[in-house]
Amino acid sequence: MEKRNATVAVVGAGDFIGGEIAKKFASEGFTVFVGRRQGEKLAPLVKEIEAKGGKVFGRALDARKEDEMVSFLGDADKHAPLEVCVFNIGANVNFPIVETTERVFRKVWEMACYSGFLAGREAARLMLPRGKGNIFFTGATAKHARRIGFCGIRQREIRFAGGRAIDRTRAWSQEHPCCPSRDRFQRRYRWVRQLIVSREGAQAIENLDPNRLMRPAAVAEAYWQLYQQPRDAWTFEHEIRPFGEKW
């Protein structure tokens, strides 16, 4: 593995997509900084990356707190120039609109939108002086479309889509004034797995059709391919879906 003098920061390095993104970039020689609210849950990911010769730093991170975000990305950039910032915070909740409290709505907005603003702003501040960098926002299809047959969770999608739509607009508005950012989105993996189990039982996951749900490793590979795009032909928004998904 050829070591690179560059870092990748993953904000929201969960057990599935975020973790796989971290592993992919670590395997390509980047030093990876990974953060999630429950920092102790990063131990298996850190151990796996290090066992394969990668370099990684794990950090407990509440992405809704400005000082923690500034410190997290600043430390990554001090170690080596910040090359990639991945915002991968999940914000799925499922409540009928009449049962949604102000506190729940605000928390979803903070997770889906406000924390993304903090990540994008701080990453841009670090990248602008060098005139290069990549800012990836992981979102969801809910930000601009409802899936057919999901009427039972439509109100959840209204709130979730609202946060993600703002995320998308913020990424778009950030595109030109600073280093080009890129918005990426896919359905939330853990939440969809839980939904399948609740509706069909644990055996449904064990015998899952590979065309039905995206593998985290495949999503991470999509990030890597986008990172490798030449500067004169960048994709701003890239949508990925499993082959068997119906719309």
mmCIF file of C-alpha atoms in Angstrom:
data_model
loop_
_atom_site.group_PDB
_atom_site.id
_atom_site.type_symbol
_atom_site.label_atom_id
_atom_site.label_comp_id
_atom_site.label_asym_id
_atom_site.label_seq_id
_atom_site.Cartn_x
_atom_site.Cartn_y
_atom_site.Cartn_z
ATOM 1 C CA MET A 1 0.000 0.000 0.000
ATOM 2 C CA GLU A 2 1.419 3.361 -1.059
ATOM 3 C CA LYS A 3 0.998 5.881 1.750
ATOM 4 C CA ARG A 4 -0.350 9.305 0.823
ATOM 5 C CA ASN A 5 0.279 12.608 2.515
ATOM 6 C CA ALA A 6 -3.429 13.322 2.774
ATOM 7 C CA THR A 7 -6.342 12.665 5.096
ATOM 8 C CA VAL A 8 -9.966 11.673 4.656
ATOM 9 C CA ALA A 9 -12.502 12.595 7.334
ATOM 10 C CA VAL A 10 -15.701 10.566 7.656
ATOM 11 C CA VAL A 11 -18.353 12.335 9.718
ATOM 12 C CA GLY A 12 -20.757 9.578 10.685
ATOM 13 C CA ALA A 13 -18.605 6.454 10.364
ATOM 14 C CA GLY A 14 -21.320 3.942 11.181
ATOM 15 C CA ASP A 15 -21.257 0.173 10.951
ATOM 16 C CA PHE A 16 -22.269 0.006 7.316
ATOM 17 C CA ILE A 17 -21.769 2.697 4.670
ATOM 18 C CA GLY A 18 -19.597 5.122 6.671
ATOM 19 C CA GLY A 19 -17.337 2.344 7.877
ATOM 20 C CA GLU A 20 -16.930 0.911 4.385
ATOM 21 C CA ILE A 21 -16.022 4.328 2.988
ATOM 22 C CA ALA A 22 -13.349 4.667 5.677
ATOM 23 C CA LYS A 23 -11.957 1.219 4.895
ATOM 24 C CA LYS A 24 -11.864 1.905 1.163
ATOM 25 C CA PHE A 25 -9.907 5.144 1.445
ATOM 26 C CA ALA A 26 -7.593 3.675 4.093
ATOM 27 C CA SER A 27 -6.824 0.787 1.727
ATOM 28 C CA GLU A 28 -5.803 3.365 -0.889
ATOM 29 C CA GLY A 29 -3.170 4.863 1.422
ATOM 30 C CA PHE A 30 -5.047 7.764 3.014
ATOM 31 C CA THR A 31 -4.942 8.448 6.727
ATOM 32 C CA VAL A 32 -8.568 8.297 7.811
ATOM 33 C CA PHE A 33 -10.214 10.210 10.646
ATOM 34 C CA VAL A 34 -13.527 8.626 11.636
ATOM 35 C CA GLY A 35 -16.119 10.118 13.964
ATOM 36 C CA ARG A 36 -19.480 9.126 15.396
ATOM 37 C CA ARG A 37 -21.484 10.052 18.478
ATOM 38 C CA GLN A 38 -20.723 6.827 20.307
ATOM 39 C CA GLY A 39 -16.986 6.801 19.838
ATOM 40 C CA GLU A 40 -16.480 3.466 21.596
ATOM 41 C CA LYS A 41 -18.293 1.759 18.724
ATOM 42 C CA LEU A 42 -15.436 2.730 16.406
ATOM 43 C CA ALA A 43 -13.083 0.187 18.004
ATOM 44 C CA PRO A 44 -13.858 -2.720 15.599
ATOM 45 C CA LEU A 45 -13.482 -0.437 12.562
ATOM 46 C CA VAL A 46 -10.178 0.972 13.798
ATOM 47 C CA LYS A 47 -8.890 -2.521 14.554
ATOM 48 C CA GLU A 48 -9.846 -3.820 11.104
ATOM 49 C CA ILE A 49 -8.214 -0.934 9.253
ATOM 50 C CA GLU A 50 -5.010 -1.164 11.279
ATOM 51 C CA ALA A 51 -4.844 -4.936 10.813
ATOM 52 C CA LYS A 52 -4.692 -4.358 7.065
ATOM 53 C CA GLY A 53 -1.907 -1.810 7.350
ATOM 54 C CA GLY A 54 -4.051 1.314 7.209
ATOM 55 C CA LYS A 55 -3.773 4.365 9.403
ATOM 56 C CA VAL A 56 -6.859 5.583 11.222
ATOM 57 C CA PHE A 57 -7.873 7.814 14.120
ATOM 58 C CA GLY A 58 -11.233 7.327 15.815
ATOM 59 C CA ARG A 59 -13.042 10.116 17.637
ATOM 60 C CA ALA A 60 -16.311 10.518 19.518
ATOM 61 C CA LEU A 61 -18.085 13.267 17.591
ATOM 62 C CA ASP A 62 -21.430 15.003 17.939
ATOM 63 C CA ALA A 63 -21.659 16.622 14.513
ATOM 64 C CA ARG A 64 -24.279 19.086 15.784
ATOM 65 C CA LYS A 65 -21.720 20.806 18.008
ATOM 66 C CA GLU A 66 -19.638 23.419 16.244
ATOM 67 C CA ASP A 67 -16.571 23.152 18.474
ATOM 68 C CA GLU A 68 -16.401 19.380 18.031
ATOM 69 C CA MET A 69 -16.669 19.643 14.254
ATOM 70 C CA VAL A 70 -13.997 22.346 14.073
ATOM 71 C CA SER A 71 -11.672 20.267 16.243
ATOM 72 C CA PHE A 72 -12.305 17.018 14.354
ATOM 73 C CA LEU A 73 -11.629 18.392 10.876
ATOM 74 C CA GLY A 74 -8.854 20.664 12.130
ATOM 75 C CA ASP A 75 -6.997 17.735 13.677
ATOM 76 C CA ALA A 76 -7.334 15.776 10.435
ATOM 77 C CA ASP A 77 -5.899 18.659 8.443
ATOM 78 C CA LYS A 78 -3.029 19.156 10.906
ATOM 79 C CA HIS A 79 -2.022 15.521 10.495
ATOM 80 C CA ALA A 80 -1.933 15.860 6.692
ATOM 81 C CA PRO A 81 -3.825 18.011 4.168
ATOM 82 C CA LEU A 82 -7.544 17.234 4.230
ATOM 83 C CA GLU A 83 -8.282 15.775 0.807
ATOM 84 C CA VAL A 84 -11.808 14.445 1.331
ATOM 85 C CA CYS A 85 -14.588 15.187 3.819
ATOM 86 C CA VAL A 86 -17.532 12.775 3.831
ATOM 87 C CA PHE A 87 -20.716 13.827 5.621
ATOM 88 C CA ASN A 88 -22.622 10.621 6.341
ATOM 89 C CA ILE A 89 -24.908 11.365 9.289
ATOM 90 C CA GLY A 90 -28.162 9.377 9.456
ATOM 91 C CA ALA A 91 -31.447 11.099 10.380
ATOM 92 C CA ASN A 92 -34.263 8.623 9.835
ATOM 93 C CA VAL A 93 -37.217 8.686 12.216
ATOM 94 C CA ASN A 94 -40.732 7.341 11.806
ATOM 95 C CA PHE A 95 -43.556 9.323 13.430
ATOM 96 C CA PRO A 96 -46.976 10.404 12.137
ATOM 97 C CA ILE A 97 -47.021 14.168 11.775
ATOM 98 C CA VAL A 98 -49.535 14.643 14.608
ATOM 99 C CA GLU A 99 -47.238 12.738 16.967
ATOM 100 C CA THR A 100 -44.106 14.635 16.007
ATOM 101 C CA THR A 101 -42.875 16.897 18.769
ATOM 102 C CA GLU A 102 -40.908 20.084 18.242
ATOM 103 C CA ARG A 103 -37.929 18.370 19.876
ATOM 104 C CA VAL A 104 -38.025 15.441 17.422
ATOM 105 C CA PHE A 105 -38.342 17.719 14.395
ATOM 106 C CA ARG A 106 -35.512 19.936 15.597
ATOM 107 C CA LYS A 107 -33.233 16.956 16.253
ATOM 108 C CA VAL A 108 -33.818 15.585 12.749
ATOM 109 C CA TRP A 109 -33.099 18.995 11.241
ATOM 110 C CA GLU A 110 -29.929 19.332 13.318
ATOM 111 C CA MET A 111 -28.701 15.927 12.182
ATOM 112 C CA ALA A 112 -29.714 16.120 8.527
ATOM 113 C CA CYS A 113 -29.035 19.770 7.787
ATOM 114 C CA TYR A 114 -27.281 21.831 10.454
ATOM 115 C CA SER A 115 -24.477 19.345 11.052
ATOM 116 C CA GLY A 116 -23.974 19.112 7.288
ATOM 117 C CA PHE A 117 -23.596 22.875 7.140
ATOM 118 C CA LEU A 118 -20.908 22.738 9.834
ATOM 119 C CA ALA A 119 -19.024 19.944 8.069
ATOM 120 C CA GLY A 120 -19.181 21.647 4.677
ATOM 121 C CA ARG A 121 -18.154 25.041 6.007
ATOM 122 C CA GLU A 122 -15.198 23.811 8.038
ATOM 123 C CA ALA A 123 -13.955 21.516 5.282
ATOM 124 C CA ALA A 124 -14.168 24.393 2.804
ATOM 125 C CA ARG A 125 -12.221 26.693 5.109
ATOM 126 C CA LEU A 126 -9.415 24.165 5.223
ATOM 127 C CA MET A 127 -9.437 23.325 1.512
ATOM 128 C CA LEU A 128 -9.827 26.775 -0.007
ATOM 129 C CA PRO A 129 -6.251 27.991 0.659
ATOM 130 C CA ARG A 130 -4.958 24.969 -1.282
ATOM 131 C CA GLY A 131 -7.507 25.341 -4.079
ATOM 132 C CA LYS A 132 -8.451 21.668 -4.018
ATOM 133 C CA GLY A 133 -10.495 19.142 -2.111
ATOM 134 C CA ASN A 134 -13.635 17.027 -2.158
ATOM 135 C CA ILE A 135 -16.713 17.443 0.051
ATOM 136 C CA PHE A 136 -19.192 14.575 -0.191
ATOM 137 C CA PHE A 137 -22.706 14.741 1.310
ATOM 138 C CA THR A 138 -24.428 11.394 1.689
ATOM 139 C CA GLY A 139 -28.157 11.930 1.458
ATOM 140 C CA ALA A 140 -31.206 9.900 0.503
ATOM 141 C CA THR A 141 -33.717 9.586 -2.289
ATOM 142 C CA ALA A 142 -36.299 10.909 0.202
ATOM 143 C CA LYS A 143 -34.968 14.396 -0.337
ATOM 144 C CA HIS A 144 -36.800 14.786 -3.627
ATOM 145 C CA ALA A 145 -39.030 11.777 -4.196
ATOM 146 C CA ARG A 146 -41.272 9.385 -2.312
ATOM 147 C CA ARG A 147 -41.075 5.751 -3.126
ATOM 148 C CA ILE A 148 -44.256 4.083 -4.384
ATOM 149 C CA GLY A 149 -45.886 1.976 -1.698
ATOM 150 C CA PHE A 150 -44.417 3.887 1.243
ATOM 151 C CA CYS A 151 -47.609 5.767 2.127
ATOM 152 C CA GLY A 152 -47.434 4.491 5.691
ATOM 153 C CA ILE A 153 -44.287 6.525 6.344
ATOM 154 C CA ARG A 154 -45.077 9.505 4.182
ATOM 155 C CA GLN A 155 -44.963 11.974 7.056
ATOM 156 C CA ARG A 156 -41.532 10.695 8.047
ATOM 157 C CA GLU A 157 -40.385 11.264 4.497
ATOM 158 C CA ILE A 158 -41.751 14.812 4.524
ATOM 159 C CA ARG A 159 -39.516 15.698 7.456
ATOM 160 C CA PHE A 160 -36.565 13.644 6.282
ATOM 161 C CA ALA A 161 -36.883 14.935 2.754
ATOM 162 C CA GLY A 162 -37.043 18.463 4.105
ATOM 163 C CA GLY A 163 -33.710 18.107 5.831
ATOM 164 C CA ARG A 164 -32.128 16.362 2.886
ATOM 165 C CA ALA A 165 -33.510 18.821 0.367
ATOM 166 C CA ILE A 166 -31.908 21.643 2.352
ATOM 167 C CA ASP A 167 -28.712 19.574 2.419
ATOM 168 C CA ARG A 168 -28.838 19.333 -1.368
ATOM 169 C CA THR A 169 -29.533 23.028 -1.839
ATOM 170 C CA ARG A 170 -26.756 23.971 0.552
ATOM 171 C CA ALA A 171 -24.318 21.759 -1.337
ATOM 172 C CA TRP A 172 -25.406 23.337 -4.613
ATOM 173 C CA SER A 173 -24.987 26.867 -3.291
ATOM 174 C CA GLN A 174 -21.544 25.963 -1.955
ATOM 175 C CA GLU A 175 -20.415 24.591 -5.302
ATOM 176 C CA HIS A 176 -18.966 27.670 -6.941
ATOM 177 C CA PRO A 177 -17.867 30.182 -4.243
ATOM 178 C CA CYS A 178 -15.452 27.696 -2.686
ATOM 179 C CA CYS A 179 -13.868 24.381 -3.505
ATOM 180 C CA PRO A 180 -16.297 22.276 -5.555
ATOM 181 C CA SER A 181 -18.453 20.105 -3.338
ATOM 182 C CA ARG A 182 -20.319 17.044 -4.487
ATOM 183 C CA ASP A 183 -23.633 15.745 -3.218
ATOM 184 C CA ARG A 184 -24.058 11.978 -2.984
ATOM 185 C CA PHE A 185 -27.150 10.164 -1.830
ATOM 186 C CA GLN A 186 -28.541 6.690 -1.177
ATOM 187 C CA ARG A 187 -31.148 5.119 1.025
ATOM 188 C CA ARG A 188 -30.128 4.623 4.658
ATOM 189 C CA TYR A 189 -28.781 1.072 4.901
ATOM 190 C CA ARG A 190 -29.287 0.245 8.565
ATOM 191 C CA TRP A 191 -32.826 1.637 8.618
ATOM 192 C CA VAL A 192 -33.847 -0.325 5.519
ATOM 193 C CA ARG A 193 -32.397 -3.524 6.977
ATOM 194 C CA GLN A 194 -34.401 -2.997 10.150
ATOM 195 C CA LEU A 195 -37.541 -2.330 8.114
ATOM 196 C CA ILE A 196 -37.088 -5.572 6.186
ATOM 197 C CA VAL A 197 -36.588 -7.538 9.408
ATOM 198 C CA SER A 198 -39.639 -5.992 11.078
ATOM 199 C CA ARG A 199 -41.855 -6.780 8.089
ATOM 200 C CA GLU A 200 -40.441 -10.107 6.922
ATOM 201 C CA GLY A 201 -38.375 -11.566 9.758
ATOM 202 C CA ALA A 202 -34.643 -12.081 10.347
ATOM 203 C CA GLN A 203 -34.432 -14.801 7.687
ATOM 204 C CA ALA A 204 -35.274 -12.216 5.030
ATOM 205 C CA ILE A 205 -31.915 -10.511 5.607
ATOM 206 C CA GLU A 206 -30.024 -13.800 5.617
ATOM 207 C CA ASN A 207 -31.552 -14.772 2.259
ATOM 208 C CA LEU A 208 -31.707 -11.286 0.779
ATOM 209 C CA ASP A 209 -31.686 -10.973 -2.995
ATOM 210 C CA PRO A 210 -28.412 -9.139 -3.834
ATOM 211 C CA ASN A 211 -30.334 -6.989 -6.318
ATOM 212 C CA ARG A 212 -32.649 -5.689 -3.608
ATOM 213 C CA LEU A 213 -30.339 -3.716 -1.313
ATOM 214 C CA MET A 214 -27.050 -1.966 -1.964
ATOM 215 C CA ARG A 215 -23.985 -3.483 -0.338
ATOM 216 C CA PRO A 216 -22.036 -0.932 1.746
ATOM 217 C CA ALA A 217 -18.832 -1.946 -0.034
ATOM 218 C CA ALA A 218 -20.446 -1.165 -3.390
ATOM 219 C CA VAL A 219 -21.467 2.274 -2.135
ATOM 220 C CA ALA A 220 -17.909 2.907 -0.914
ATOM 221 C CA GLU A 221 -16.608 1.933 -4.347
ATOM 222 C CA ALA A 222 -18.928 4.527 -5.895
ATOM 223 C CA TYR A 223 -17.378 7.181 -3.646
ATOM 224 C CA TRP A 224 -13.901 6.104 -4.698
ATOM 225 C CA GLN A 225 -14.786 6.266 -8.395
ATOM 226 C CA LEU A 226 -16.188 9.761 -7.948
ATOM 227 C CA TYR A 227 -13.083 10.862 -6.089
ATOM 228 C CA GLN A 228 -10.995 9.781 -9.072
ATOM 229 C CA GLN A 229 -12.911 11.907 -11.585
ATOM 230 C CA PRO A 230 -10.796 14.523 -13.406
ATOM 231 C CA ARG A 231 -11.354 18.120 -12.309
ATOM 232 C CA ASP A 232 -12.618 19.125 -15.744
ATOM 233 C CA ALA A 233 -15.479 16.577 -15.633
ATOM 234 C CA TRP A 234 -16.878 16.422 -12.120
ATOM 235 C CA THR A 235 -20.269 15.020 -11.182
ATOM 236 C CA PHE A 236 -22.199 17.219 -8.754
ATOM 237 C CA GLU A 237 -25.003 14.795 -7.895
ATOM 238 C CA HIS A 238 -24.778 11.063 -8.326
ATOM 239 C CA GLU A 239 -27.710 8.728 -7.665
ATOM 240 C CA ILE A 240 -27.213 5.029 -7.005
ATOM 241 C CA ARG A 241 -29.869 2.372 -6.504
ATOM 242 C CA PRO A 242 -29.931 -1.424 -6.329
ATOM 243 C CA PHE A 243 -30.893 -3.037 -9.655
ATOM 244 C CA GLY A 244 -34.088 -4.565 -8.273
ATOM 245 C CA GLU A 245 -35.537 -1.450 -6.655
ATOM 246 C CA LYS A 246 -38.961 -0.473 -8.010
ATOM 247 C CA TRP A 247 -40.094 3.139 -8.539
#
